[in-house]
mmCIF file of C-alpha atoms and ligand atoms in Angstrom:
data_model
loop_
_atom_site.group_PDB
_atom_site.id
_atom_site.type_symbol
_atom_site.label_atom_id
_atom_site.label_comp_id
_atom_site.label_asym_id
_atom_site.label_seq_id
_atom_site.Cartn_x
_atom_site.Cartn_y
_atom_site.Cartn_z
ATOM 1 C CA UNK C 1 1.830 81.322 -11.984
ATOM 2 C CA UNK C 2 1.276 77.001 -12.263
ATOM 3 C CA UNK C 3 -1.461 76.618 -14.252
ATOM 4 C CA UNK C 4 -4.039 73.713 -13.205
ATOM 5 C CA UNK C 5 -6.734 71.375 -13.830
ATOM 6 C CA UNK C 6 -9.959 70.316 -12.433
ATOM 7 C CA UNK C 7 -13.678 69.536 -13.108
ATOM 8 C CA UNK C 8 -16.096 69.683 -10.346
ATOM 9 C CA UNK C 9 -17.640 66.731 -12.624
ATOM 10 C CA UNK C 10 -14.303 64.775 -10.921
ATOM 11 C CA UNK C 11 -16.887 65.180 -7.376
ATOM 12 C CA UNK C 12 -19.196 62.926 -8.989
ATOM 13 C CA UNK C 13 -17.509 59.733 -7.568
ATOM 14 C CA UNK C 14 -18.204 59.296 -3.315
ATOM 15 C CA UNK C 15 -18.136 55.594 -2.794
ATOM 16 C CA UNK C 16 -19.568 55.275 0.550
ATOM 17 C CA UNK C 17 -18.188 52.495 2.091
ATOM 18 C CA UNK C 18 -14.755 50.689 1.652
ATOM 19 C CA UNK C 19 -13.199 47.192 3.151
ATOM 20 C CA UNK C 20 -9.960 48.360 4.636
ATOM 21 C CA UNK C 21 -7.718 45.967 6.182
ATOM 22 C CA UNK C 22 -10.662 44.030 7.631
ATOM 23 C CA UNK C 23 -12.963 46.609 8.589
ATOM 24 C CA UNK C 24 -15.801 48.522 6.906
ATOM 25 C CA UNK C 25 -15.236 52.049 7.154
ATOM 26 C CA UNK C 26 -16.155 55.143 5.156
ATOM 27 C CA UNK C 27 -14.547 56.080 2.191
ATOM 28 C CA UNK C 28 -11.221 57.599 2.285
ATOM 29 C CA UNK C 29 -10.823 58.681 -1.247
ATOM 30 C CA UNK C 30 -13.718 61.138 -0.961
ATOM 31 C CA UNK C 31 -14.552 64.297 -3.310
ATOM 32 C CA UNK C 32 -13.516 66.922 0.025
ATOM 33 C CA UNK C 33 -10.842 65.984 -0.867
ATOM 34 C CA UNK C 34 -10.133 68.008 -3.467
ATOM 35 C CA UNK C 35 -11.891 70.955 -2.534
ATOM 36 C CA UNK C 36 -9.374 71.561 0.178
ATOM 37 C CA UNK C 37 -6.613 71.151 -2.307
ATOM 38 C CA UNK C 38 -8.508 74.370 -4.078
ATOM 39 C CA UNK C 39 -8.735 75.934 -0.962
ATOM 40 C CA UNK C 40 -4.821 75.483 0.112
ATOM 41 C CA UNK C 41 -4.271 76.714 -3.732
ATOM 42 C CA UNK C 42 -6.568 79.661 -3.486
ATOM 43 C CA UNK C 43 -4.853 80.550 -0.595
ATOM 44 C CA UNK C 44 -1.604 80.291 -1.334
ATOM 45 C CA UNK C 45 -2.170 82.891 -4.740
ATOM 46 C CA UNK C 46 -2.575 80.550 -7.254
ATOM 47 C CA UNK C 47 -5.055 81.433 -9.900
ATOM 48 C CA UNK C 48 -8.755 79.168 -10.705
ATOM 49 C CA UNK C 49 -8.709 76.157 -12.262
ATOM 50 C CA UNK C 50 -8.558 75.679 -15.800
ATOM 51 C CA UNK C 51 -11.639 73.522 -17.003
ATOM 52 C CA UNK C 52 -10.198 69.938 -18.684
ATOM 53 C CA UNK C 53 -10.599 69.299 -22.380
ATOM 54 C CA UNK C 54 -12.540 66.716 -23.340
ATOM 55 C CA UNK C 55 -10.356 64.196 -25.430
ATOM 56 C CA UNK C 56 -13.180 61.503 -25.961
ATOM 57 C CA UNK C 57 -12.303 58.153 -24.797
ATOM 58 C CA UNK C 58 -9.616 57.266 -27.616
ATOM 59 C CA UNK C 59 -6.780 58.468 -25.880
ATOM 60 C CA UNK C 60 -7.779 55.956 -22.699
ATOM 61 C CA UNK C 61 -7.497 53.090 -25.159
ATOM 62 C CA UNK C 62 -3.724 54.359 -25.199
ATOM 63 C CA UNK C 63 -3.249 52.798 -21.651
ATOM 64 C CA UNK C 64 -6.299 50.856 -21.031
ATOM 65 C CA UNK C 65 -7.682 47.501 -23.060
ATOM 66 C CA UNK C 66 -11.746 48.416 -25.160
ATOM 67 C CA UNK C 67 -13.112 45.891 -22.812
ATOM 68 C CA UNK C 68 -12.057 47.219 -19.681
ATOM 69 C CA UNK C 69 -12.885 50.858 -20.486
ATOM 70 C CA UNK C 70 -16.671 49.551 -21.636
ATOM 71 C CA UNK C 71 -17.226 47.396 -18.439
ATOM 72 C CA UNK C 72 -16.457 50.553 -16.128
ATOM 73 C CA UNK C 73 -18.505 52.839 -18.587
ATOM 74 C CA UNK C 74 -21.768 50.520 -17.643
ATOM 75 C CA UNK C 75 -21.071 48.504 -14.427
ATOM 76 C CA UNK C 76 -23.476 50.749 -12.311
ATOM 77 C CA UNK C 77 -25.901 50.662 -14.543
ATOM 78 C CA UNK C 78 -25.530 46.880 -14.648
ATOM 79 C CA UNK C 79 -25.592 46.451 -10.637
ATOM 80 C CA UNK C 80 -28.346 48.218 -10.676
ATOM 81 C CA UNK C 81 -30.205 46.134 -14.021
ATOM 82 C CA UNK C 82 -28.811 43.219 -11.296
ATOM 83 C CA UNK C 83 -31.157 44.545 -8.687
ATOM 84 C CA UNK C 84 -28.858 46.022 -5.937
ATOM 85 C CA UNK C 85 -28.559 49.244 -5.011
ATOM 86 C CA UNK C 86 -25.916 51.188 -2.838
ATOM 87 C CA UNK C 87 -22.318 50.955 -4.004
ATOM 88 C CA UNK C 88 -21.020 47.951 -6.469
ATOM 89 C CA UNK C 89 -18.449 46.032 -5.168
ATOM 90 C CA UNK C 90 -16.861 42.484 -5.936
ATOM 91 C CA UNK C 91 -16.144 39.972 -3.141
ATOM 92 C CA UNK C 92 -15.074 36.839 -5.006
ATOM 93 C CA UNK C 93 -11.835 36.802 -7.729
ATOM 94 C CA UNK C 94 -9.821 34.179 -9.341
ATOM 95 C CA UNK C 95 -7.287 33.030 -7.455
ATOM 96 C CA UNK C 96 -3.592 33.074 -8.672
ATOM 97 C CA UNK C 97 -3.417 28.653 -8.112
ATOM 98 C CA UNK C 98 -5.731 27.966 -10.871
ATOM 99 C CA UNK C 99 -9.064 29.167 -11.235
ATOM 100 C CA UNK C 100 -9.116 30.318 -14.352
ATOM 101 C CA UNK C 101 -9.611 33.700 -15.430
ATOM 102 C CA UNK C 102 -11.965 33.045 -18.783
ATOM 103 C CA UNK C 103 -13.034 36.508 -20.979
ATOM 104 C CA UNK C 104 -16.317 37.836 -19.170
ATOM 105 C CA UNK C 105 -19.042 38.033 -21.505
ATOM 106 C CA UNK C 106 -22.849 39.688 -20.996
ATOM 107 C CA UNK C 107 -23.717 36.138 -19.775
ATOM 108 C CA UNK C 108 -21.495 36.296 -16.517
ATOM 109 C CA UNK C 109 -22.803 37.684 -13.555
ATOM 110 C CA UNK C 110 -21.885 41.158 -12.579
ATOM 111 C CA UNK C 111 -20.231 39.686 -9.260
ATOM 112 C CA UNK C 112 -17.963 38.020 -12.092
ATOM 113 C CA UNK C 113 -16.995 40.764 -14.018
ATOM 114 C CA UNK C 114 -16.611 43.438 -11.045
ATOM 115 C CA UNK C 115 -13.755 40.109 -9.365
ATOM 116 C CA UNK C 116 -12.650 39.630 -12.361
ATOM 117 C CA UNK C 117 -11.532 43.629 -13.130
ATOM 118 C CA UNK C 118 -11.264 44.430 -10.023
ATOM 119 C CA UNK C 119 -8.195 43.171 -7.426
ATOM 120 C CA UNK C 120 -9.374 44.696 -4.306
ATOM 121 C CA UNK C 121 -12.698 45.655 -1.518
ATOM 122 C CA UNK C 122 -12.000 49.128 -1.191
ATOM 123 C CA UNK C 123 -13.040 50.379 -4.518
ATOM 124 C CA UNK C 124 -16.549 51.187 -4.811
ATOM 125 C CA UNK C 125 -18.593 51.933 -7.641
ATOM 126 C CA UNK C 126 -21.370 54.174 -7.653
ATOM 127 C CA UNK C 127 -23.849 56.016 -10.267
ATOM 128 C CA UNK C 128 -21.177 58.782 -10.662
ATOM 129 C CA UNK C 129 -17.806 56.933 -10.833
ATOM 130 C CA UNK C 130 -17.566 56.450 -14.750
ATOM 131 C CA UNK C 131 -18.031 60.111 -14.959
ATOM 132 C CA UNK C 132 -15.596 61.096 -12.598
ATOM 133 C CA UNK C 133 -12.972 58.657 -13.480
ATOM 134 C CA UNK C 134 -13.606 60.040 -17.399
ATOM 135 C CA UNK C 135 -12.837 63.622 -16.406
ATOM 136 C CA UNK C 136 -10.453 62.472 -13.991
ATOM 137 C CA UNK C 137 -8.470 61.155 -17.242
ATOM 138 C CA UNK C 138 -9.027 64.429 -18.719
ATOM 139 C CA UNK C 139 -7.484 66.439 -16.593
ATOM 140 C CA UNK C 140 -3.923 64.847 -16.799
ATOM 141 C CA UNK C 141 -4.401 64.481 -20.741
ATOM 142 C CA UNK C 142 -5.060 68.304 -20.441
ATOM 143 C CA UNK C 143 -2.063 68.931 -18.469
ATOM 144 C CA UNK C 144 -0.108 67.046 -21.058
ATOM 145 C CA UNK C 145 -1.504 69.185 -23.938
ATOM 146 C CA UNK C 146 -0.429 72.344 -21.736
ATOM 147 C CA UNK C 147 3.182 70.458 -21.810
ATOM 148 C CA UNK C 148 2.969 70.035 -25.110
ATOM 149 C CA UNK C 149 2.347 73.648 -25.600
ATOM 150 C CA UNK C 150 4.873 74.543 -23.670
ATOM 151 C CA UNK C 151 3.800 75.277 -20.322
ATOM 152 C CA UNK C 152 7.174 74.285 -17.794
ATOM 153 C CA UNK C 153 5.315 73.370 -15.355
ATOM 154 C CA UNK C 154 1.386 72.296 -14.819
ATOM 155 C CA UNK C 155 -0.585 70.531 -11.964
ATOM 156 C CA UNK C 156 -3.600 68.104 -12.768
ATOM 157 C CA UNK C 157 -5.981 67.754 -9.747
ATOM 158 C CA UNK C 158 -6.718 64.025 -10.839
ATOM 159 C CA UNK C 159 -9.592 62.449 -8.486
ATOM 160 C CA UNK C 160 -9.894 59.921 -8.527
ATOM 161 C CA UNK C 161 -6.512 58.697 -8.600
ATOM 162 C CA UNK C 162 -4.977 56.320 -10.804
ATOM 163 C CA UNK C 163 -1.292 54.765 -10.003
ATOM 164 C CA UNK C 164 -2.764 51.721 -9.357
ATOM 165 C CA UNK C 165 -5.170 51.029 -12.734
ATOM 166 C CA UNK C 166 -3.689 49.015 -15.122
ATOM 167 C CA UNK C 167 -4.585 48.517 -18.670
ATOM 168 C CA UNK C 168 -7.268 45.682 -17.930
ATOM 169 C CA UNK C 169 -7.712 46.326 -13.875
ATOM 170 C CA UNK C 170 -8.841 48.598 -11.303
ATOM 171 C CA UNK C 171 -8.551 48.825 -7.739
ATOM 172 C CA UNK C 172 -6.898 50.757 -4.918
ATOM 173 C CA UNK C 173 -9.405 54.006 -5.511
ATOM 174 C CA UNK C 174 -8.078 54.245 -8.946
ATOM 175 C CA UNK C 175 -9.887 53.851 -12.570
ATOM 176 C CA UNK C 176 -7.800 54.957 -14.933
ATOM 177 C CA UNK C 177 -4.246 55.298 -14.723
ATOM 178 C CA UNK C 178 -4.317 59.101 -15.370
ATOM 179 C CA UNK C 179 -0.174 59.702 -14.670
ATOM 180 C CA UNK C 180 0.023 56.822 -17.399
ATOM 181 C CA UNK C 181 -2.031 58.579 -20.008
ATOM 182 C CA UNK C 182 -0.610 61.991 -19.394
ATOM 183 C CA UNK C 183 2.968 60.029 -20.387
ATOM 184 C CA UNK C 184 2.026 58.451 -23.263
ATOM 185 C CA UNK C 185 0.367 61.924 -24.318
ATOM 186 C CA UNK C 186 3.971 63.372 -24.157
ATOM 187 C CA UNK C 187 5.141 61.092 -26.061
ATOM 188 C CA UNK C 188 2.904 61.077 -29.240
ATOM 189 C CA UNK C 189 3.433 65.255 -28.696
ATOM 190 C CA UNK C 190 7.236 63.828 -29.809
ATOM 191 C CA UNK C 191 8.992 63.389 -26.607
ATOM 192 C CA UNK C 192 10.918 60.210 -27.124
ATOM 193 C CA UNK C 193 11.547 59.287 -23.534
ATOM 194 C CA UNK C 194 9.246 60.571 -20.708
ATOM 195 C CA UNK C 195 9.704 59.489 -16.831
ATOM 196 C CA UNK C 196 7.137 58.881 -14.356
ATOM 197 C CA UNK C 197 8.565 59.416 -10.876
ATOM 198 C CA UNK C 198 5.740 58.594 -8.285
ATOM 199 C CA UNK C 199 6.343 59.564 -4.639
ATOM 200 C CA UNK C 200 2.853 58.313 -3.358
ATOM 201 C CA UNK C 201 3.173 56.379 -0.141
ATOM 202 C CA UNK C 202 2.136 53.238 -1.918
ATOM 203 C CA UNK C 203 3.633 51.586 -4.793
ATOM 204 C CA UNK C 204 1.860 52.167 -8.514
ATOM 205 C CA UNK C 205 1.662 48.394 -9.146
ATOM 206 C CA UNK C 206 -0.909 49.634 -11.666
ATOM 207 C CA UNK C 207 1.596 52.380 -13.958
ATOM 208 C CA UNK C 208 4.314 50.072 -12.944
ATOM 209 C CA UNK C 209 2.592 47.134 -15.054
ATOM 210 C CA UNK C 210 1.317 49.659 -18.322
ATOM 211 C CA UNK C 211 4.899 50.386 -19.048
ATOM 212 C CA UNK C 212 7.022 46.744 -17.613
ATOM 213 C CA UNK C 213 7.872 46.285 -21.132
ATOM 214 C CA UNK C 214 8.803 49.741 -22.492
ATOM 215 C CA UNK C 215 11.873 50.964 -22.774
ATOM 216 C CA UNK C 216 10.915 55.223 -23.466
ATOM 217 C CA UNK C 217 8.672 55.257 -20.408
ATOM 218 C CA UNK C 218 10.863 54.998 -17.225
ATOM 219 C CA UNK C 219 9.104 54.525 -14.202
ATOM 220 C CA UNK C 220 10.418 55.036 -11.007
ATOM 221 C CA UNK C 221 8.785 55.146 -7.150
ATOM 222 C CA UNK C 222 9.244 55.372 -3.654
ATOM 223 C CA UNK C 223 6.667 53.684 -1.534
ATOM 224 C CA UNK C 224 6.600 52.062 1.664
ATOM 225 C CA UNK C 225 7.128 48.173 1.295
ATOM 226 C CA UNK C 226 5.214 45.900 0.283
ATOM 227 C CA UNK C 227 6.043 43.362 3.132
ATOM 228 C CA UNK C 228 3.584 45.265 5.133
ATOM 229 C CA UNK C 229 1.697 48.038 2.640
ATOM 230 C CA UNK C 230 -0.902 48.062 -0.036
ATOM 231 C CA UNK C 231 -0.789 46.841 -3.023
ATOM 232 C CA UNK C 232 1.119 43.958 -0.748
ATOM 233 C CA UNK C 233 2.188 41.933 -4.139
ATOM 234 C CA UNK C 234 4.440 44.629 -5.844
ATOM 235 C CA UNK C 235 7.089 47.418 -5.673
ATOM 236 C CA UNK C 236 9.769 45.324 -4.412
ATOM 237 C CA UNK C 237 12.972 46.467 -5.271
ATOM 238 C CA UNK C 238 14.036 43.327 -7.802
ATOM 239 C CA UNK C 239 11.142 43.924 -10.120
ATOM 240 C CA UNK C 240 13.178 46.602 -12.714
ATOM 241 C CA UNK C 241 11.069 45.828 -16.356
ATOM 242 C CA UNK C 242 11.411 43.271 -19.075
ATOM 243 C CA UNK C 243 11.981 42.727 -22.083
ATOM 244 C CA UNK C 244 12.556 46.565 -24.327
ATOM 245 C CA UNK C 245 11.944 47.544 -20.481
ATOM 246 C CA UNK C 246 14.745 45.909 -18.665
ATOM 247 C CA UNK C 247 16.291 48.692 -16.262
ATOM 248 C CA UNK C 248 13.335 51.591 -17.206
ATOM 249 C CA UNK C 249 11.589 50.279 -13.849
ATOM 250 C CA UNK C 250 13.059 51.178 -9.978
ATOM 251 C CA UNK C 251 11.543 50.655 -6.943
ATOM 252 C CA UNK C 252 12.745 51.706 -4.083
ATOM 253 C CA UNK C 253 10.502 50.434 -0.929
ATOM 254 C CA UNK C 254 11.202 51.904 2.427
ATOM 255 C CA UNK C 255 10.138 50.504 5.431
ATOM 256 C CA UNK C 256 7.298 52.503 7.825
ATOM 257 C CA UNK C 257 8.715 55.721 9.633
ATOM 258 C CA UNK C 258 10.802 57.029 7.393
ATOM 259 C CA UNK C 259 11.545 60.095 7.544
ATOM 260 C CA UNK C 260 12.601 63.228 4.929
ATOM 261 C CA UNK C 261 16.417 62.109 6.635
ATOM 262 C CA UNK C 262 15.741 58.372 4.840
ATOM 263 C CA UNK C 263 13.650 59.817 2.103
ATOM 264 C CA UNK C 264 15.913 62.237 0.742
ATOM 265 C CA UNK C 265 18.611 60.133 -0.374
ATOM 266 C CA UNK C 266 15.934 57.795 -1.907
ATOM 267 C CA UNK C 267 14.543 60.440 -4.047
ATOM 268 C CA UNK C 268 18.001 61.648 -5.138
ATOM 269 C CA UNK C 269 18.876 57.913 -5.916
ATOM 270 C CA UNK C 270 15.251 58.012 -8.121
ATOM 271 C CA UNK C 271 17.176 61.414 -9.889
ATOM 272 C CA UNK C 272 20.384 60.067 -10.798
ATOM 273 C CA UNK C 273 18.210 57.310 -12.237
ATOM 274 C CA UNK C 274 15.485 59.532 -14.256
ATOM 275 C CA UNK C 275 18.725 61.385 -15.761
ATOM 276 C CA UNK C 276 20.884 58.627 -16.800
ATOM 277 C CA UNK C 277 17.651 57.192 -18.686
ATOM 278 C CA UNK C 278 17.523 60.595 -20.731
ATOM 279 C CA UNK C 279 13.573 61.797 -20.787
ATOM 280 C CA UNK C 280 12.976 65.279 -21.775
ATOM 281 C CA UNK C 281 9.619 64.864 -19.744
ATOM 282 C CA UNK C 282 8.056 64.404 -16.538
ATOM 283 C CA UNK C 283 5.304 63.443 -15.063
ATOM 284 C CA UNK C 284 5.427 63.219 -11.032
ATOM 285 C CA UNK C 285 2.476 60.873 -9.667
ATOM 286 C CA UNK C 286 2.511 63.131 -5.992
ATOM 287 C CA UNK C 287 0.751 61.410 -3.259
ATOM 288 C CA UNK C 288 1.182 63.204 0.109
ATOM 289 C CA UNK C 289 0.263 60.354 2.119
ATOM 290 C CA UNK C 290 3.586 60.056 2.978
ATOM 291 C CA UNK C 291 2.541 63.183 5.551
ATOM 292 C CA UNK C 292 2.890 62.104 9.320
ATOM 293 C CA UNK C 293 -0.545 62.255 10.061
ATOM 294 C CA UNK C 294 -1.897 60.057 6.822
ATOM 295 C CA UNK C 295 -4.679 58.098 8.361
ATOM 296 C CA UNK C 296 -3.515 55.367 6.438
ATOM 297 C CA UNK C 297 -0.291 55.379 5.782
ATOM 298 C CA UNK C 298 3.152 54.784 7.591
ATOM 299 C CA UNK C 299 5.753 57.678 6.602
ATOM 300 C CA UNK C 300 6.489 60.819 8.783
ATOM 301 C CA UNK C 301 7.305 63.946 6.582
ATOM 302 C CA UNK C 302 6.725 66.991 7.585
ATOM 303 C CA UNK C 303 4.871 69.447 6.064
ATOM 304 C CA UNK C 304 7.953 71.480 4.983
ATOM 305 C CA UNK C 305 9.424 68.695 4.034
ATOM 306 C CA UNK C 306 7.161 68.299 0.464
ATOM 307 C CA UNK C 307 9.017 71.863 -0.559
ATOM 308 C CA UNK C 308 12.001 69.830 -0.236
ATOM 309 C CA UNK C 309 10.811 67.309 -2.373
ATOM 310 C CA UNK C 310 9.673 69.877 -5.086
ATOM 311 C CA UNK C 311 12.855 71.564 -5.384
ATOM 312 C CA UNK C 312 14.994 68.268 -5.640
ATOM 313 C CA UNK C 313 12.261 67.440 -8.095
ATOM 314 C CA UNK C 314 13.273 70.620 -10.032
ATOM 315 C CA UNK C 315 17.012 69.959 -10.197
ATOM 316 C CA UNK C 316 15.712 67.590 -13.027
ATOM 317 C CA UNK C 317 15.008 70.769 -14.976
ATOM 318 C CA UNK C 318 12.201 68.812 -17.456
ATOM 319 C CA UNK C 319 9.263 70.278 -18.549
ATOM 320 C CA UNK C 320 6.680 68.656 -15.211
ATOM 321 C CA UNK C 321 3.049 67.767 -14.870
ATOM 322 C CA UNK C 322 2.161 67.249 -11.703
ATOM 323 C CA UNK C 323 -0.289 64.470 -11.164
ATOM 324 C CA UNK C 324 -2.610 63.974 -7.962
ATOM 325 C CA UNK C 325 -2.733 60.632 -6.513
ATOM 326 C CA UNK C 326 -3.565 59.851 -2.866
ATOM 327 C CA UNK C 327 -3.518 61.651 0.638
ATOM 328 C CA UNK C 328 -6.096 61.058 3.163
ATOM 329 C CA UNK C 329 -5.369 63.676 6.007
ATOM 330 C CA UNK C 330 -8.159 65.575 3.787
ATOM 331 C CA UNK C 331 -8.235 68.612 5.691
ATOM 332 C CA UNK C 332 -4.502 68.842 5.707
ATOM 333 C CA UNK C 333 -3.403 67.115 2.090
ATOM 334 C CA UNK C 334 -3.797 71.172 0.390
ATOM 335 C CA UNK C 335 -0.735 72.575 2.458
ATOM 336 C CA UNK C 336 1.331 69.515 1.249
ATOM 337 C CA UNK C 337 0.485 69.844 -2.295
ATOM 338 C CA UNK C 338 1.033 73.565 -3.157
ATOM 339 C CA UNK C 339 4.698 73.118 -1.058
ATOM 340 C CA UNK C 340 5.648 70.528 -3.575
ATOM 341 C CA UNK C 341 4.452 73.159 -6.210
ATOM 342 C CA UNK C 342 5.713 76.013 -4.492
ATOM 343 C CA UNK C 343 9.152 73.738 -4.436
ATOM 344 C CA UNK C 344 9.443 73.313 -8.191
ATOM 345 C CA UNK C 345 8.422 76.320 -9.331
ATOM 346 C CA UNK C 346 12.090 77.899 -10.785
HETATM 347 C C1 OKP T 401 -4.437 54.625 -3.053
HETATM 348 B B1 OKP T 401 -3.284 55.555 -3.336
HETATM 349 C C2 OKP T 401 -4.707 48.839 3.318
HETATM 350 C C3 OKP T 401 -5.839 48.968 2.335
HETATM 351 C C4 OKP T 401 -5.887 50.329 1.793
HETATM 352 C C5 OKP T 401 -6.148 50.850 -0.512
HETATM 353 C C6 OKP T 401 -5.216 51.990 -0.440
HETATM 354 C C7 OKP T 401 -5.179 52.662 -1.757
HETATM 355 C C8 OKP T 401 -4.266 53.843 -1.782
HETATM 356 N N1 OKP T 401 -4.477 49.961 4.144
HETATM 357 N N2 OKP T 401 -6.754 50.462 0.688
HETATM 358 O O1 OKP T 401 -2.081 54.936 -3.646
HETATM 359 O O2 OKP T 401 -3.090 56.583 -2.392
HETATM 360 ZN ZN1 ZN T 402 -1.242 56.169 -1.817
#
């Protein structure tokens, strides 16, 4: 039996509107989505959720800068002080040629501070967002703690998602970067080096940035390039860490279409890769919009295909916590989630 995680207080955010790729369309990261991942779960066997524990915000500060964490906690209610209503969104940021990015202070207009920690138009806020993002968090620091208890294998319904959160930004439907936390859980539990292998159709510029510069915390993904998919900027495959982190980063972008016949050698490359950096953990950010029918995404596996990807998953033989990140075929992302569980279960 997998043990997993979920609040329905995680329902809380349902942004409305988004500004996808030019057009204004409704949400796609919405809360059905993960009640039909606890349908596909109920109805594959697997027992209820287990409620999150509640952690407190410390353990975000861990991943995420006090500033950043405190402008998310009131930015609704400061749209709203503003005078708007609906969902808060930015529309101007500082450009990368020069306009500088100065600390925000109370003084700066909320249109300021949502461009300046935000980086994209598809990320709404609305009255319920900082408390599903909170529990959101709390269900992969959970999952950890279930790790660290020694639980083999655990799966944290995280929605929101997080990949793409970084310690002072958020964007791409995520908050906080809940696969990042859940990591640097397992390693104050005294795992030394933890990996973070993320198989979401886009890249985790967001994870990918948290741990750039850290040797213990390998991250590795497979994501559909960034010449022509979201986040557009990063997950190329020269960008392998810095500094104490040189080599603990690999992307490996693959172009729209493939396949589980060009995916599968990818994600054994990604193996070879986790073992030769030595972690005695893992956490898997799992996005199954790399499923054919993704409504916005480019990647054709199959259905049976994500059991694949579980058991290759499990020939890493680490203790795993299972993170949810995106998938957007809502009625169909359930199936493709308990496979990959299904997969690694030994
Ligand atoms: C979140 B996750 C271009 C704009 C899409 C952002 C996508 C965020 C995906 N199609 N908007 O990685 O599943
Ligand atoms: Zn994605």
């Amino acid at each position: 039996m997998i043990p997993w995680i979920f609040s329905p207080l995680q329902r809380s955010h349902a942004g409305g509107e988004e500004l996808n790729r030019g057009s204004i369309v409704p949400c796609h990261e919405c809360p059905e989505r993960a009640d039909f991942i606890t349908a596909a779960l109920r109805d594959q066997g697997f027992a209820e959720p287990l409620a999150p524990r509640d952690h407190g915000e410390q353990p975000l500060l861990a991943c995420h800068d006090a500033d950043f964490v405190a402008f998310l906690k009131t930015a609704y209610a400061d749209w709203r002080a503003s005078g708007r209503e609906g969902s808060a969104l930015p529309f101007t940021f500082p450009a990368s040629g020069g306009m500088a990015r100065r600390p925000m202070t109370p003084q700066n207009s909320i249109f300021a501070r949502l461009g300046h920690y935000c980086f994209d138009v598809g990320t709404p806020i609305v009255g319920g967002t900082w408390e599903a993002a909170y529990w959101s968090a709390q269900t992969a620091l959970t999952g950890a703690d279930l790790l660290a208890e020694g639980v083999p294998l655990a799966f944290a319904l995280c929605r929101p998602p997080g990949h793409h959160a970084g310690r002072g930004y958020y964007g791409g439907y995520c908050f906080f970067n809940n696969a990042a936390l859940a990591a640097e859980s397992l390693r104050q539990a005294g795992h030394a080096k933890v990996a973070i292998l993320d198989v979401d159709y886009h890249h985790g510029n967001g994870t990918q940035d948290i741990f750039w510069q850290r040797g213990d915390v390998f991250y590795g993904s497979i994501h559909a390039e960034p010449l022509t998919d979201f986040p557009y900027f990063c997950g190329y495959a020269d960008e392998t860490g810095a500094g104490d982190g040189a080599g603990a980063t690999l992307n490996l972008p693959l172009p729209r279409g493939t396949d589980w016949q060009g995916y599968q050698p990818a994600l054994e490359q990604m193996l070879a890769a986790t073992k030769a950096h030595g972690a005695t953990a893992l956490v898997v950010s799992l996005g199954v919009d790399t499923w054919y029918g993704d409504p916005i995404s480019g990647f054709a596996l199959q259905t049976e295909d994500f059991a694949a990807m579980g058991q290759h998953l499990a020939l890493l033989g680490l203790p795993t916590l299972v993170v949810m990140e995106g998938g957007y075929a809502v009625a169909d992302v359930g199936k493709n989630v308990a496979n990959v569980l299904r997969g690694l279960e030994p």
